[in-house]
mmCIF file of C-alpha atoms in Angstrom:
data_model
loop_
_atom_site.group_PDB
_atom_site.id
_atom_site.type_symbol
_atom_site.label_atom_id
_atom_site.label_comp_id
_atom_site.label_asym_id
_atom_site.label_seq_id
_atom_site.Cartn_x
_atom_site.Cartn_y
_atom_site.Cartn_z
ATOM 1 C CA MET A 13 5.403 -83.298 -24.188
ATOM 2 C CA THR A 14 8.077 -81.172 -25.874
ATOM 3 C CA ASP A 15 10.756 -80.142 -23.366
ATOM 4 C CA LEU A 16 12.238 -76.746 -24.225
ATOM 5 C CA HIS A 17 15.147 -75.047 -22.460
ATOM 6 C CA PHE A 18 15.896 -71.341 -22.931
ATOM 7 C CA GLU A 19 19.151 -69.466 -22.376
ATOM 8 C CA CYS A 20 19.928 -65.799 -23.011
ATOM 9 C CA THR A 21 23.389 -65.680 -24.585
ATOM 10 C CA GLY A 22 23.996 -61.961 -25.058
ATOM 11 C CA ALA A 23 22.630 -58.529 -25.941
ATOM 12 C CA ARG A 24 23.474 -55.816 -28.433
ATOM 13 C CA PRO A 25 21.812 -52.717 -29.905
ATOM 14 C CA GLU A 26 19.817 -53.125 -33.116
ATOM 15 C CA PRO A 27 21.835 -50.931 -35.514
ATOM 16 C CA PHE A 28 19.059 -50.345 -38.066
ATOM 17 C CA GLY A 29 15.932 -50.010 -35.922
ATOM 18 C CA ALA A 30 13.411 -47.211 -36.432
ATOM 19 C CA SER A 31 13.340 -46.744 -32.655
ATOM 20 C CA PRO A 32 15.603 -47.849 -29.759
ATOM 21 C CA THR A 33 15.782 -51.645 -29.804
ATOM 22 C CA LEU A 34 17.939 -54.258 -28.117
ATOM 23 C CA LEU A 35 18.568 -57.680 -29.623
ATOM 24 C CA PHE A 36 18.850 -60.470 -27.061
ATOM 25 C CA GLY A 37 20.422 -63.703 -28.235
ATOM 26 C CA LEU A 38 18.386 -66.759 -27.245
ATOM 27 C CA ARG A 39 19.510 -70.373 -27.388
ATOM 28 C CA ILE A 40 16.554 -72.775 -27.481
ATOM 29 C CA GLU A 41 17.069 -76.497 -26.971
ATOM 30 C CA GLU A 42 14.547 -79.305 -27.352
ATOM 31 C CA SER A 43 16.133 -81.989 -25.176
ATOM 32 C CA ASP A 44 14.205 -84.955 -26.619
ATOM 33 C CA HIS A 45 15.196 -84.019 -30.188
ATOM 34 C CA GLN A 46 11.600 -83.950 -31.304
ATOM 35 C CA PRO A 47 11.148 -81.924 -34.509
ATOM 36 C CA VAL A 48 9.875 -78.430 -33.772
ATOM 37 C CA HIS A 49 7.907 -76.982 -36.697
ATOM 38 C CA ALA A 50 7.624 -73.484 -35.208
ATOM 39 C CA ILE A 51 7.245 -71.629 -31.903
ATOM 40 C CA ALA A 52 4.941 -68.679 -31.242
ATOM 41 C CA LEU A 53 7.108 -67.308 -28.446
ATOM 42 C CA ARG A 54 6.175 -64.643 -25.922
ATOM 43 C CA CYS A 55 8.657 -63.226 -23.452
ATOM 44 C CA GLN A 56 8.247 -61.012 -20.419
ATOM 45 C CA ILE A 57 11.458 -59.389 -19.156
ATOM 46 C CA ARG A 58 11.845 -58.185 -15.590
ATOM 47 C CA ILE A 59 14.599 -56.267 -13.822
ATOM 48 C CA GLU A 60 15.730 -57.727 -10.492
ATOM 49 C CA PRO A 61 17.419 -54.771 -8.714
ATOM 50 C CA VAL A 62 18.270 -56.729 -5.557
ATOM 51 C CA ARG A 63 20.746 -58.901 -7.477
ATOM 52 C CA ARG A 64 23.441 -56.214 -7.812
ATOM 53 C CA GLN A 65 25.488 -53.784 -5.725
ATOM 54 C CA TYR A 66 25.283 -50.011 -6.231
ATOM 55 C CA GLU A 67 27.954 -47.316 -6.339
ATOM 56 C CA PRO A 68 27.429 -44.238 -4.099
ATOM 57 C CA GLU A 69 26.619 -42.012 -7.096
ATOM 58 C CA GLU A 70 24.072 -44.576 -8.314
ATOM 59 C CA VAL A 71 22.363 -44.642 -4.913
ATOM 60 C CA GLY A 72 21.812 -40.905 -5.178
ATOM 61 C CA MET A 73 20.141 -41.299 -8.580
ATOM 62 C CA LEU A 74 17.757 -44.065 -7.491
ATOM 63 C CA GLY A 75 15.927 -42.292 -4.677
ATOM 64 C CA ASP A 76 12.876 -41.562 -6.847
ATOM 65 C CA LEU A 77 12.470 -45.294 -7.509
ATOM 66 C CA PHE A 78 13.386 -46.940 -4.204
ATOM 67 C CA GLY A 79 13.355 -44.196 -1.570
ATOM 68 C CA GLU A 80 16.001 -43.818 1.113
ATOM 69 C CA PRO A 81 18.756 -46.497 1.116
ATOM 70 C CA SER A 82 17.680 -47.520 4.625
ATOM 71 C CA ARG A 83 14.437 -48.816 3.065
ATOM 72 C CA TRP A 84 16.014 -50.694 0.174
ATOM 73 C CA SER A 85 15.704 -54.063 1.891
ATOM 74 C CA SER A 86 11.955 -53.776 1.284
ATOM 75 C CA THR A 87 11.752 -51.521 -1.799
ATOM 76 C CA LEU A 88 14.155 -53.245 -4.223
ATOM 77 C CA LYS A 89 11.330 -55.154 -5.897
ATOM 78 C CA PRO A 90 11.349 -56.623 -9.423
ATOM 79 C CA MET A 91 10.132 -54.176 -12.061
ATOM 80 C CA GLN A 92 8.782 -54.644 -15.551
ATOM 81 C CA PHE A 93 11.185 -53.973 -18.415
ATOM 82 C CA ALA A 94 9.486 -55.182 -21.590
ATOM 83 C CA HIS A 95 7.292 -57.668 -23.435
ATOM 84 C CA SER A 96 8.297 -59.141 -26.773
ATOM 85 C CA SER A 97 6.954 -61.746 -29.187
ATOM 86 C CA ILE A 98 8.566 -63.596 -32.062
ATOM 87 C CA THR A 99 7.895 -66.577 -34.335
ATOM 88 C CA VAL A 100 10.759 -69.071 -34.149
ATOM 89 C CA PRO A 101 11.342 -71.109 -37.342
ATOM 90 C CA GLY A 102 11.426 -74.897 -37.238
ATOM 91 C CA PHE A 103 14.428 -76.804 -35.900
ATOM 92 C CA THR A 104 15.525 -80.073 -34.350
ATOM 93 C CA GLY A 105 17.754 -80.140 -31.292
ATOM 94 C CA THR A 106 19.007 -76.571 -30.849
ATOM 95 C CA THR A 107 18.521 -73.193 -32.487
ATOM 96 C CA ASN A 108 19.763 -69.655 -31.879
ATOM 97 C CA ILE A 109 17.667 -66.556 -32.530
ATOM 98 C CA ASP A 110 17.657 -62.823 -31.826
ATOM 99 C CA LEU A 111 14.749 -61.508 -29.757
ATOM 100 C CA PRO A 112 14.057 -57.824 -30.578
ATOM 101 C CA VAL A 113 13.013 -55.775 -27.539
ATOM 102 C CA PRO A 114 11.771 -52.198 -28.075
ATOM 103 C CA CYS A 115 13.103 -49.770 -25.453
ATOM 104 C CA THR A 116 12.287 -46.262 -24.295
ATOM 105 C CA TYR A 117 14.355 -43.317 -23.094
ATOM 106 C CA ASP A 118 11.335 -41.803 -21.325
ATOM 107 C CA THR A 119 12.588 -41.097 -17.806
ATOM 108 C CA GLU A 120 9.012 -41.302 -16.495
ATOM 109 C CA VAL A 121 9.164 -45.058 -17.186
ATOM 110 C CA ALA A 122 10.686 -46.849 -14.193
ATOM 111 C CA SER A 123 12.917 -49.190 -16.205
ATOM 112 C CA ALA A 124 14.451 -46.355 -18.249
ATOM 113 C CA SER A 125 14.997 -44.287 -15.103
ATOM 114 C CA TYR A 126 16.720 -47.273 -13.471
ATOM 115 C CA PHE A 127 19.009 -47.920 -16.445
ATOM 116 C CA ARG A 128 19.867 -44.227 -16.692
ATOM 117 C CA ALA A 129 21.011 -44.186 -13.058
ATOM 118 C CA LEU A 130 23.570 -46.989 -13.488
ATOM 119 C CA SER A 131 27.133 -46.020 -14.359
ATOM 120 C CA ARG A 132 28.836 -49.417 -14.659
ATOM 121 C CA GLY A 133 28.468 -53.127 -13.949
ATOM 122 C CA GLU A 134 25.595 -55.337 -15.032
ATOM 123 C CA ILE A 135 21.798 -55.194 -15.076
ATOM 124 C CA PRO A 136 20.144 -58.351 -13.655
ATOM 125 C CA LEU A 137 17.324 -59.466 -15.943
ATOM 126 C CA LEU A 138 14.867 -62.353 -15.764
ATOM 127 C CA PHE A 139 13.253 -63.699 -18.949
ATOM 128 C CA LEU A 140 9.866 -65.406 -18.474
ATOM 129 C CA PHE A 141 8.732 -67.440 -21.472
ATOM 130 C CA SER A 142 5.290 -68.533 -22.648
ATOM 131 C CA GLY A 143 3.546 -69.245 -25.938
ATOM 132 C CA THR A 144 2.874 -72.249 -28.158
ATOM 133 C CA VAL A 145 5.197 -74.812 -29.709
ATOM 134 C CA PHE A 146 4.115 -76.669 -32.857
ATOM 135 C CA THR A 147 5.685 -80.101 -33.011
ATOM 136 C CA GLY A 148 5.153 -83.721 -33.982
ATOM 137 C CA ARG A 149 7.263 -86.422 -35.612
ATOM 138 C CA ASN A 150 4.296 -88.148 -37.220
ATOM 139 C CA GLY A 151 1.744 -85.403 -37.556
ATOM 140 C CA PHE A 152 1.260 -81.951 -36.122
ATOM 141 C CA ARG A 153 0.242 -80.818 -32.658
ATOM 142 C CA ALA A 154 0.289 -77.616 -30.615
ATOM 143 C CA GLU A 155 1.528 -77.536 -27.015
ATOM 144 C CA PRO A 156 1.716 -74.653 -24.529
ATOM 145 C CA ILE A 157 5.084 -73.554 -23.207
ATOM 146 C CA PRO A 158 4.967 -74.038 -19.407
ATOM 147 C CA TRP A 159 4.960 -70.823 -17.376
ATOM 148 C CA HIS A 160 7.964 -71.902 -15.308
ATOM 149 C CA LYS A 161 10.342 -71.652 -18.279
ATOM 150 C CA GLU A 162 12.744 -68.790 -17.565
ATOM 151 C CA SER A 163 16.333 -67.615 -17.949
ATOM 152 C CA SER A 164 18.461 -65.129 -15.994
ATOM 153 C CA TYR A 165 20.909 -62.805 -17.720
ATOM 154 C CA LEU A 166 23.305 -60.078 -16.556
ATOM 155 C CA MET A 167 23.253 -57.398 -19.248
ATOM 156 C CA PRO A 168 26.283 -55.073 -19.225
ATOM 157 C CA VAL A 169 25.309 -51.472 -18.506
ATOM 158 C CA ASP A 170 27.554 -50.555 -21.453
ATOM 159 C CA VAL A 171 25.093 -52.228 -23.838
ATOM 160 C CA TRP A 172 22.241 -49.944 -22.729
ATOM 161 C CA GLN A 173 24.476 -46.870 -22.847
ATOM 162 C CA GLN A 174 25.701 -47.775 -26.337
ATOM 163 C CA MET A 175 22.127 -48.167 -27.603
ATOM 164 C CA ILE A 176 21.040 -44.803 -26.175
ATOM 165 C CA GLU A 177 24.097 -43.084 -27.653
ATOM 166 C CA GLU A 178 23.362 -44.584 -31.087
ATOM 167 C CA TYR A 179 19.745 -43.412 -31.133
ATOM 168 C CA PHE A 180 20.108 -40.192 -29.098
ATOM 169 C CA PRO A 181 23.741 -39.077 -29.564
ATOM 170 C CA ASN A 182 24.797 -36.695 -26.796
ATOM 171 C CA SER A 183 21.164 -35.823 -26.068
ATOM 172 C CA GLY A 184 18.024 -36.796 -24.202
ATOM 173 C CA TRP A 185 14.465 -35.658 -23.739
ATOM 174 C CA LEU A 186 11.852 -34.989 -21.074
ATOM 175 C CA ARG A 187 8.092 -35.507 -21.198
ATOM 176 C CA LEU A 188 6.311 -32.528 -19.603
ATOM 177 C CA ARG A 189 2.741 -31.482 -18.906
ATOM 178 C CA LYS A 190 1.363 -29.155 -21.577
ATOM 179 C CA ASP A 191 1.000 -26.180 -19.197
ATOM 180 C CA CYS A 192 4.593 -26.599 -17.995
ATOM 181 C CA LEU A 193 5.875 -26.731 -21.576
ATOM 182 C CA GLU A 194 3.897 -23.597 -22.483
ATOM 183 C CA SER A 195 5.435 -21.745 -19.532
ATOM 184 C CA LEU A 196 8.905 -22.758 -20.698
ATOM 185 C CA ARG A 197 8.096 -21.604 -24.234
ATOM 186 C CA ARG A 198 7.017 -18.191 -22.939
ATOM 187 C CA TYR A 199 10.188 -17.959 -20.850
ATOM 188 C CA ARG A 200 12.306 -18.768 -23.909
ATOM 189 C CA SER A 201 10.475 -16.302 -26.142
ATOM 190 C CA GLN A 202 10.572 -13.432 -23.639
ATOM 191 C CA ARG A 203 14.339 -13.785 -23.271
ATOM 192 C CA ALA A 204 15.008 -14.535 -26.959
ATOM 193 C CA LEU A 205 16.941 -17.674 -26.060
ATOM 194 C CA SER A 206 18.094 -19.608 -29.113
ATOM 195 C CA SER A 207 17.900 -23.149 -27.705
ATOM 196 C CA TRP A 208 16.222 -25.251 -25.025
ATOM 197 C CA GLU A 209 19.669 -25.882 -23.547
ATOM 198 C CA GLN A 210 19.949 -22.162 -22.847
ATOM 199 C CA VAL A 211 16.532 -22.190 -21.157
ATOM 200 C CA PHE A 212 17.505 -24.932 -18.739
ATOM 201 C CA GLN A 213 21.015 -23.598 -18.166
ATOM 202 C CA GLU A 214 19.616 -20.180 -17.248
ATOM 203 C CA LEU A 215 16.992 -21.658 -14.929
ATOM 204 C CA LEU A 216 19.576 -23.894 -13.256
ATOM 205 C CA ALA A 217 21.969 -20.976 -12.837
ATOM 206 C CA THR A 218 19.188 -18.902 -11.262
ATOM 207 C CA ALA A 219 18.241 -21.752 -8.921
ATOM 208 C CA GLY A 220 21.909 -22.227 -7.984
ATOM 209 C CA ALA A 221 22.335 -18.536 -7.234
ATOM 210 C CA LYS A 222 19.251 -18.506 -5.022
ATOM 211 C CA GLY A 223 20.442 -21.632 -3.242
ATOM 212 C CA GLY A 224 23.715 -19.927 -2.425
ATOM 213 C CA ASP A 225 22.045 -16.919 -0.784
#
């Protein structure tokens, strides 16, 4: 049976994507040097929060995901980041490819909220591989990729921040219920505010003033 080994070698933003995308470098080795005609590769990527330390300001931003820090020993569970699929061209021995992974800036998605909370350091990721490899020295056969094939990778937080800045320069967005958005629109119209930034700045200033009373 074909023996494949996978290693994540790096990550960078996709500079020409229609939507936020990271490119993860993968090194694939077939240790028996059997010819590989192609691979229909599937990859599940998980975040493993327990594998890193957190700065005090990061702890304060992660309460919505993990609760109070006193509970983190039981709440820092792996979370889903992404799924991706790609067809790997034929090779013998070793090949290197880029795996495109679509990303979101939606803060309602746990992975995006987690990434947004981190200020520095690395993000511990686990790549879980599956799919089908097409091989055969004298002929052609299809073999499943065993479910235990995986690779760990520490992605620099800077890579995520760079991608977000490229696709959403100096900006962000929130997904709101329709009734909440309509209320904000009425508030903006009644006060003739020229931008959504002014709406939120005014509301925050009002909330801050009330909090100081």
